[in-house]
mmCIF file of N, CA and C in Angstrom:
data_model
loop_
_atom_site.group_PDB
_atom_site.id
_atom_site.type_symbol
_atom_site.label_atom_id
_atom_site.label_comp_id
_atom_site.label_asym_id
_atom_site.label_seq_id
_atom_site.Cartn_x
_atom_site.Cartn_y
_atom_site.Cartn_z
ATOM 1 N N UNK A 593 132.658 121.325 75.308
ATOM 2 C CA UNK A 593 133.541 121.026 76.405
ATOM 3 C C UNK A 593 133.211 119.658 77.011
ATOM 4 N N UNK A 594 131.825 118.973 77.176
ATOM 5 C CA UNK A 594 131.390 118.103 77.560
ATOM 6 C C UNK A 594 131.421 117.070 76.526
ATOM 7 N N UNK A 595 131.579 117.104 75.639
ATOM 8 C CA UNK A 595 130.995 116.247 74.298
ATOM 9 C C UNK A 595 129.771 116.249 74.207
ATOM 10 N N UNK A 596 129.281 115.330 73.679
ATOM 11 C CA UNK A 596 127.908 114.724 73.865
ATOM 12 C C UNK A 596 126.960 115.286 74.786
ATOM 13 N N UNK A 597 125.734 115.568 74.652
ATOM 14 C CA UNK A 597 124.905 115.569 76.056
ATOM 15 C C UNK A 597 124.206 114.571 75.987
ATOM 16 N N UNK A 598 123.782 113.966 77.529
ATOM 17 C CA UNK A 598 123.874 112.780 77.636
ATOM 18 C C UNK A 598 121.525 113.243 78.089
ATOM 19 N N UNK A 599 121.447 112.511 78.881
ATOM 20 C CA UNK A 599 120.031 112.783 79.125
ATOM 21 C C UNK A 599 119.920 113.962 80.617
ATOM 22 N N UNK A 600 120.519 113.487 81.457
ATOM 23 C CA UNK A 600 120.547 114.263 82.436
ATOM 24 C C UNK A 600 121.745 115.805 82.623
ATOM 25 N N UNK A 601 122.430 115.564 81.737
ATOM 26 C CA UNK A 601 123.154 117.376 81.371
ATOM 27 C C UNK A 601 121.819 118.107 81.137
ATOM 28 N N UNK A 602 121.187 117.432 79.453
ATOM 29 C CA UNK A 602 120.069 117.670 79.068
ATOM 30 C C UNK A 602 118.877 118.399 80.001
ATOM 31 N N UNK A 603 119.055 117.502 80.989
ATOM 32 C CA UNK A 603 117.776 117.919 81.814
ATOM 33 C C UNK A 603 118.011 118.908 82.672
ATOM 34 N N UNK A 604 118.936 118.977 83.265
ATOM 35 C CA UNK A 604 119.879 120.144 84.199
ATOM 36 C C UNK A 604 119.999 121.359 83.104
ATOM 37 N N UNK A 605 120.352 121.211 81.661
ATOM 38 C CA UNK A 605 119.989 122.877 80.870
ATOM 39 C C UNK A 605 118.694 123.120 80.930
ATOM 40 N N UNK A 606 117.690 122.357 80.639
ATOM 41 C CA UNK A 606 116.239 122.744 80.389
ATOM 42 C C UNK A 606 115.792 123.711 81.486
ATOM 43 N N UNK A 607 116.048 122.943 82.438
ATOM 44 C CA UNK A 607 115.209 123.215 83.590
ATOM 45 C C UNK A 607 116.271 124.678 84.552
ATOM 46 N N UNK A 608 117.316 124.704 84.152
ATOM 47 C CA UNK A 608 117.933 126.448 83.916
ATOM 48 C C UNK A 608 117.389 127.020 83.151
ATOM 49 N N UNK A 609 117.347 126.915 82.159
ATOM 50 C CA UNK A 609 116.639 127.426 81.073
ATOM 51 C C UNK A 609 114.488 128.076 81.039
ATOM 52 N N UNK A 610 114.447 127.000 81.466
ATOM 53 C CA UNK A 610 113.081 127.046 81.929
ATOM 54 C C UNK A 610 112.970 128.275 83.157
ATOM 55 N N UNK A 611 113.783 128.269 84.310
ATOM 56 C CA UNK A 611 113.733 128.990 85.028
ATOM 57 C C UNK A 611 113.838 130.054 85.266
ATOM 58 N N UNK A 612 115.389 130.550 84.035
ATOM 59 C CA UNK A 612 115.430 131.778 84.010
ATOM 60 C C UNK A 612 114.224 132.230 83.071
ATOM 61 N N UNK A 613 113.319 131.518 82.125
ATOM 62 C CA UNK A 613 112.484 132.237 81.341
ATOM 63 C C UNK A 613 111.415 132.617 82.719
ATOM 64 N N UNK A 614 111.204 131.631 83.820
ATOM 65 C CA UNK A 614 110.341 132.097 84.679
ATOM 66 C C UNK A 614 110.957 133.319 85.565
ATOM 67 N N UNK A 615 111.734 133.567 85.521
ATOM 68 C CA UNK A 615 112.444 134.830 86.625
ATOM 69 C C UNK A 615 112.029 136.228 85.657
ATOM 70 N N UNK A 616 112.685 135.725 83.926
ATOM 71 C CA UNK A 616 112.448 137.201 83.033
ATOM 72 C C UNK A 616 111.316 137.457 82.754
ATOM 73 N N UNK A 617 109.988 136.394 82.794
ATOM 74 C CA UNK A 617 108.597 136.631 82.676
ATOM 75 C C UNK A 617 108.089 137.791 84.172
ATOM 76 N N UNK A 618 108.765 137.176 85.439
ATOM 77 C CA UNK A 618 108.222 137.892 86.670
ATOM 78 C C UNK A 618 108.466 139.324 86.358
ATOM 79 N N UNK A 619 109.491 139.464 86.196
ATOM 80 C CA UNK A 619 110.365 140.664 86.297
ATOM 81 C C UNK A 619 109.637 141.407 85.003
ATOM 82 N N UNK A 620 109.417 141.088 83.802
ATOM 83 C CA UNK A 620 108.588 141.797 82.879
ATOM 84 C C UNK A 620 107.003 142.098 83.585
ATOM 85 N N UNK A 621 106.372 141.460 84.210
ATOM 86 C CA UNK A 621 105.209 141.734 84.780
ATOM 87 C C UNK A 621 105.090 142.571 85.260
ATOM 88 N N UNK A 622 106.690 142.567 86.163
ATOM 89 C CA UNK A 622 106.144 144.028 87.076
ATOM 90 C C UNK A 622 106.326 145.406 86.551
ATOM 91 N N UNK A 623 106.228 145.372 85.188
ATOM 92 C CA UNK A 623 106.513 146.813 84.229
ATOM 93 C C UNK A 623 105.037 146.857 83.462
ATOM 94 N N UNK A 624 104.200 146.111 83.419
ATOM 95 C CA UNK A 624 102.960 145.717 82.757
ATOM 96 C C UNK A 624 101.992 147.054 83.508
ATOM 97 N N UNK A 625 101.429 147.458 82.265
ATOM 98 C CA UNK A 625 100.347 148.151 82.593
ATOM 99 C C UNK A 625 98.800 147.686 82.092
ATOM 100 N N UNK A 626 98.686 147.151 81.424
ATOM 101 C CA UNK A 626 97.518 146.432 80.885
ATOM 102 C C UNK A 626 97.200 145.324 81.812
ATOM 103 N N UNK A 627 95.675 145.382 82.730
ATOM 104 C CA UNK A 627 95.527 143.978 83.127
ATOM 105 C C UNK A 627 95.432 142.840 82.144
ATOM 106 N N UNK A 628 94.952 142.801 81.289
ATOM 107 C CA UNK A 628 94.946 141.607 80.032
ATOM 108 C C UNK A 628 96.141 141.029 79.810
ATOM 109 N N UNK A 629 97.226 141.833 79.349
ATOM 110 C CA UNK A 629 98.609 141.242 79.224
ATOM 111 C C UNK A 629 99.087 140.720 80.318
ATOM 112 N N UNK A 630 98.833 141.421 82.001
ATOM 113 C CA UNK A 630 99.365 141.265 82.801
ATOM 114 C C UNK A 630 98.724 139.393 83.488
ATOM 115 N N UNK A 631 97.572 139.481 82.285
ATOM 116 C CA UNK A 631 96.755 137.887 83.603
ATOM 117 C C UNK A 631 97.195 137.088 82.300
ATOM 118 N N UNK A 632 97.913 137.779 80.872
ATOM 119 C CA UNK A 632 98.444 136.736 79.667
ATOM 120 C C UNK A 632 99.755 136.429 80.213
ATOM 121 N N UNK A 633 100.346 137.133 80.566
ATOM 122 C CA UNK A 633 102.147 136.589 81.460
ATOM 123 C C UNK A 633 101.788 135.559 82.126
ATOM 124 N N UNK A 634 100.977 135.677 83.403
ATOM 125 C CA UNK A 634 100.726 135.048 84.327
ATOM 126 C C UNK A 634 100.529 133.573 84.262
ATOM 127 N N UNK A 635 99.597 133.640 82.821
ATOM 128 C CA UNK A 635 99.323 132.348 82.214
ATOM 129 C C UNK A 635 100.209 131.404 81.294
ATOM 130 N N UNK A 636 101.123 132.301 81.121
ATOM 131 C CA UNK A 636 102.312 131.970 79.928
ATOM 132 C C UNK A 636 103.659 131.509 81.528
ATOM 133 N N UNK A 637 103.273 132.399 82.196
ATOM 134 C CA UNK A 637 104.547 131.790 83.226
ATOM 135 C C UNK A 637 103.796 130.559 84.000
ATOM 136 N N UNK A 638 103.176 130.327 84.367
ATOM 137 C CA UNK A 638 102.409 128.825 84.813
ATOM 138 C C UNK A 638 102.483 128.235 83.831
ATOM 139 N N UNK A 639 102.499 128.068 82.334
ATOM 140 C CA UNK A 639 102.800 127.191 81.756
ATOM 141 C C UNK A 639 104.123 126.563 81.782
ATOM 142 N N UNK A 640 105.047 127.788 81.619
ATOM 143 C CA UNK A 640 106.046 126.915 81.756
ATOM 144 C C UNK A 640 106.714 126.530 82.823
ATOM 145 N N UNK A 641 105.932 126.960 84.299
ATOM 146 C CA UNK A 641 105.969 125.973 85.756
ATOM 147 C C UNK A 641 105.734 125.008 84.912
ATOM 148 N N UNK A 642 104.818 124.561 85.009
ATOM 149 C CA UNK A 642 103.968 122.916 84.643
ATOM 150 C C UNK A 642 104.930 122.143 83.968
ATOM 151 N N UNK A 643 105.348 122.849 82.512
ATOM 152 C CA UNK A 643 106.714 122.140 81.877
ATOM 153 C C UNK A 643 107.900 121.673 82.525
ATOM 154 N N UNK A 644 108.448 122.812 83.230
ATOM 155 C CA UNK A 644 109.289 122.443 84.144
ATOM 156 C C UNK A 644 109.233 121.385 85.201
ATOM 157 N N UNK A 645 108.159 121.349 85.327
ATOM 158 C CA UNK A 645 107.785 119.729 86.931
ATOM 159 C C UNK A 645 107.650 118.901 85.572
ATOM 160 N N UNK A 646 106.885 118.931 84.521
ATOM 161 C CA UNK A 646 107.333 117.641 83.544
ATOM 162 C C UNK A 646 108.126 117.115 83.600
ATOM 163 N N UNK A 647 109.181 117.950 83.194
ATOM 164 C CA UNK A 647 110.928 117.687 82.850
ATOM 165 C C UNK A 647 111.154 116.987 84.059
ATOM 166 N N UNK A 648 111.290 117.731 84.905
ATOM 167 C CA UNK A 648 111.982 117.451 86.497
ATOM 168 C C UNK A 648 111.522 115.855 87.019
ATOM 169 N N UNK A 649 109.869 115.321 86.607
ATOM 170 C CA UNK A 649 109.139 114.236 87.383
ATOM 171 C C UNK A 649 110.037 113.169 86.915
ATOM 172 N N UNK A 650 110.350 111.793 87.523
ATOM 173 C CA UNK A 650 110.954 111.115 87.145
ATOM 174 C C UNK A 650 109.764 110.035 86.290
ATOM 175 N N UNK A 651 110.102 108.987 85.241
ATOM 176 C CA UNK A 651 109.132 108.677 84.883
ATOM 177 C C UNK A 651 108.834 107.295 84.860
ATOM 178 N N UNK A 652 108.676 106.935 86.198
ATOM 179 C CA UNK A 652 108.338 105.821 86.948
ATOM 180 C C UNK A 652 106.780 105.059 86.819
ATOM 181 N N UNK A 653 106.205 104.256 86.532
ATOM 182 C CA UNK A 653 105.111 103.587 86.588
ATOM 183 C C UNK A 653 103.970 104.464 88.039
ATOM 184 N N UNK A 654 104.307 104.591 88.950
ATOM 185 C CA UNK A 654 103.537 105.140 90.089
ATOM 186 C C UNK A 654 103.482 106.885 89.845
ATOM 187 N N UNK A 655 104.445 107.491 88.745
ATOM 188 C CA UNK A 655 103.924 108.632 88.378
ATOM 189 C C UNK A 655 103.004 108.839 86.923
ATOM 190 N N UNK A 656 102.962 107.953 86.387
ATOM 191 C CA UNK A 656 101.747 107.609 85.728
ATOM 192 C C UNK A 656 101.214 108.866 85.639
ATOM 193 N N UNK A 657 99.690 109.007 86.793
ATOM 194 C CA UNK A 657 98.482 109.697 86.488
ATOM 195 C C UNK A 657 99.064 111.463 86.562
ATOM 196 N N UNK A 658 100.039 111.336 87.376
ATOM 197 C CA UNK A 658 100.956 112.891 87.476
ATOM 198 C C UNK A 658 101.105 113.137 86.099
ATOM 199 N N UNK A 659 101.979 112.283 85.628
ATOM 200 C CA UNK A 659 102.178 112.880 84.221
ATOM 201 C C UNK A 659 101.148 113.024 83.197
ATOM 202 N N UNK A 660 100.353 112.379 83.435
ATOM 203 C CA UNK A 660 99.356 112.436 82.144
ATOM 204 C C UNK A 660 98.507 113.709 82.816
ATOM 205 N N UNK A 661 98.366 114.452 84.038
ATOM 206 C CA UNK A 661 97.193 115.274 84.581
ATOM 207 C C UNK A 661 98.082 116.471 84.345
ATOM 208 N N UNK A 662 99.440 116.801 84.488
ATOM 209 C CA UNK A 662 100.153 118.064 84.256
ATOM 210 C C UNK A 662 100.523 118.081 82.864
ATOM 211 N N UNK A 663 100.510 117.034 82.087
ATOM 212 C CA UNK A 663 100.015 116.912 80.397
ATOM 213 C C UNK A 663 99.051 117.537 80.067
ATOM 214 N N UNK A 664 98.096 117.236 80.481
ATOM 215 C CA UNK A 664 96.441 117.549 80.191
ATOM 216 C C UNK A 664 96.842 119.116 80.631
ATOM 217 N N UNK A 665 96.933 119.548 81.981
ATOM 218 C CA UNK A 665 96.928 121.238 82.117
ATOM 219 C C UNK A 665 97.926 121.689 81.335
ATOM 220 N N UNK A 666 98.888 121.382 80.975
ATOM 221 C CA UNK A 666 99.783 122.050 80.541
ATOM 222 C C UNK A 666 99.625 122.245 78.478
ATOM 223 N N UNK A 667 98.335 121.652 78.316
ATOM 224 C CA UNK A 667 98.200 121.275 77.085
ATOM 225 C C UNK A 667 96.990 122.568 76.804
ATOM 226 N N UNK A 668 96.495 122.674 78.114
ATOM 227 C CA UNK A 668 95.329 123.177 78.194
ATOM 228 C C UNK A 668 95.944 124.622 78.211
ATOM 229 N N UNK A 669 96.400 125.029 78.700
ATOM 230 C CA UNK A 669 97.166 126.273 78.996
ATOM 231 C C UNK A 669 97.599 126.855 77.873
ATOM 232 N N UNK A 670 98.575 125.957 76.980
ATOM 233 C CA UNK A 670 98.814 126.734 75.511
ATOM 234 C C UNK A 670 97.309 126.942 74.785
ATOM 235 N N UNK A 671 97.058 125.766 74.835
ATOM 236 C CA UNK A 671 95.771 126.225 74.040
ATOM 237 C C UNK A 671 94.708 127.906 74.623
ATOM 238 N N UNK A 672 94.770 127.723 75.203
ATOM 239 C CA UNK A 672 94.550 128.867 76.297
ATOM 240 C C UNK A 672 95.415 130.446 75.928
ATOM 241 N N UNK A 673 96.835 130.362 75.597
ATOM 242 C CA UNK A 673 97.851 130.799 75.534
ATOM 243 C C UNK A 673 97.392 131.225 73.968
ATOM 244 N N UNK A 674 97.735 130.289 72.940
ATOM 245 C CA UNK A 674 97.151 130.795 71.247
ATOM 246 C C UNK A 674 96.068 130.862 70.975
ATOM 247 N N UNK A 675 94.609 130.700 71.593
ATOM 248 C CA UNK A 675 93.841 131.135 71.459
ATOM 249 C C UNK A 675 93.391 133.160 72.526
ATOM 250 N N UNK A 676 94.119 133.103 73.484
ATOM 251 C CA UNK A 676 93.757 134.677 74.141
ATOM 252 C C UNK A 676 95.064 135.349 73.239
ATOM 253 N N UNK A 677 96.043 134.764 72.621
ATOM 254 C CA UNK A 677 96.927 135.736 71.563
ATOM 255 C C UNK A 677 96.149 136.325 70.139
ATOM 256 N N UNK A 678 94.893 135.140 69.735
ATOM 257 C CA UNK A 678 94.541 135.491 68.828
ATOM 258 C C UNK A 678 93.265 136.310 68.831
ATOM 259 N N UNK A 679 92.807 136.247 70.040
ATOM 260 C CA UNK A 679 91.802 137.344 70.350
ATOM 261 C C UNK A 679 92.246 138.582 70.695
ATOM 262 N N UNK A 680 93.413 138.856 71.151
ATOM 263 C CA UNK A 680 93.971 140.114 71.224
ATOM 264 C C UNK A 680 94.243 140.837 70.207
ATOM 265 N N UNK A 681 95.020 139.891 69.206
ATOM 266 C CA UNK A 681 95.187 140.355 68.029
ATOM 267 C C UNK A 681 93.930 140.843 66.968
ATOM 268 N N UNK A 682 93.000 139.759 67.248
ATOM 269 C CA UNK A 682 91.522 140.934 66.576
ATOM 270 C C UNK A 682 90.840 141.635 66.947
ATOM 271 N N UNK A 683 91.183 141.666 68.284
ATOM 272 C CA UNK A 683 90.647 143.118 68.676
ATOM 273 C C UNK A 683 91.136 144.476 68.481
ATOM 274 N N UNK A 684 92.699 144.208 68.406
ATOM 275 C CA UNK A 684 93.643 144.743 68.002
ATOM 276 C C UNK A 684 93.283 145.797 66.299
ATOM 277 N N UNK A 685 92.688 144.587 65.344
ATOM 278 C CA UNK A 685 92.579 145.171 63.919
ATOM 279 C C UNK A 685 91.202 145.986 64.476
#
C-alpha cells in the first residue's frame, strides 16, 4: 500500500513489533511456573528493551558512547540468553 519502505516506516514497524514481542513475553510470564524460565523471560524481555532504545536512539555523534554501551549490554545479554538455553538443555538430557 505504501510502496517502498523508506527508513523511518521501517523504524515505526520494528519498534511495534519489538513491543508487542515485549507485551506477549509479560503476559507469558505471568503463566510461568518454573523460577529458571521465569528469570530466562525476564532476561530475553530486557533484551529486547535494549534493542528497542537501539532502534529508537537517533545516531548522532554525541550519542556515540550510548550506542556503543547498550551494544555492549545488549550483546551481553544474548550471549547470556544462548548460553543459559544451552545449559538448560543439558540438564535437561
Amino acid at each position: 500500500m505504501q510502496g517502498t519502505l523508506d527508513f523511518p516506516s521501517m523504524k515505526i514497524l520494528l519498534t511495534d513489533a519489538l513491543f508487542t514481542l515485549i507485551v506477549l513475553a509479560i503476559v507469558k510470564a505471568l503463566f510461568i511456573n518454573d523460577s529458571f524460565v521465569y528469570a530466562l523471560t525476564f532476561l530475553e524481555i530486557a533484551f529486547v528493551v535494549v534493542i528497542r532504545k537501539l532502534i529508537l536512539l537517533d545516531t548522532i555523534p554525541e550519542e556515540n558512547w550510548t550506542l556503543l554501551i547498550l551494544g555492549l549490554i545488549s550483546t551481553s545479554f544474548f550471549i547470556l540468553i544462548i548460553y543459559i538455553h544451552n545449559l538448560k538443555r543439558r540438564w535437561q538430557e
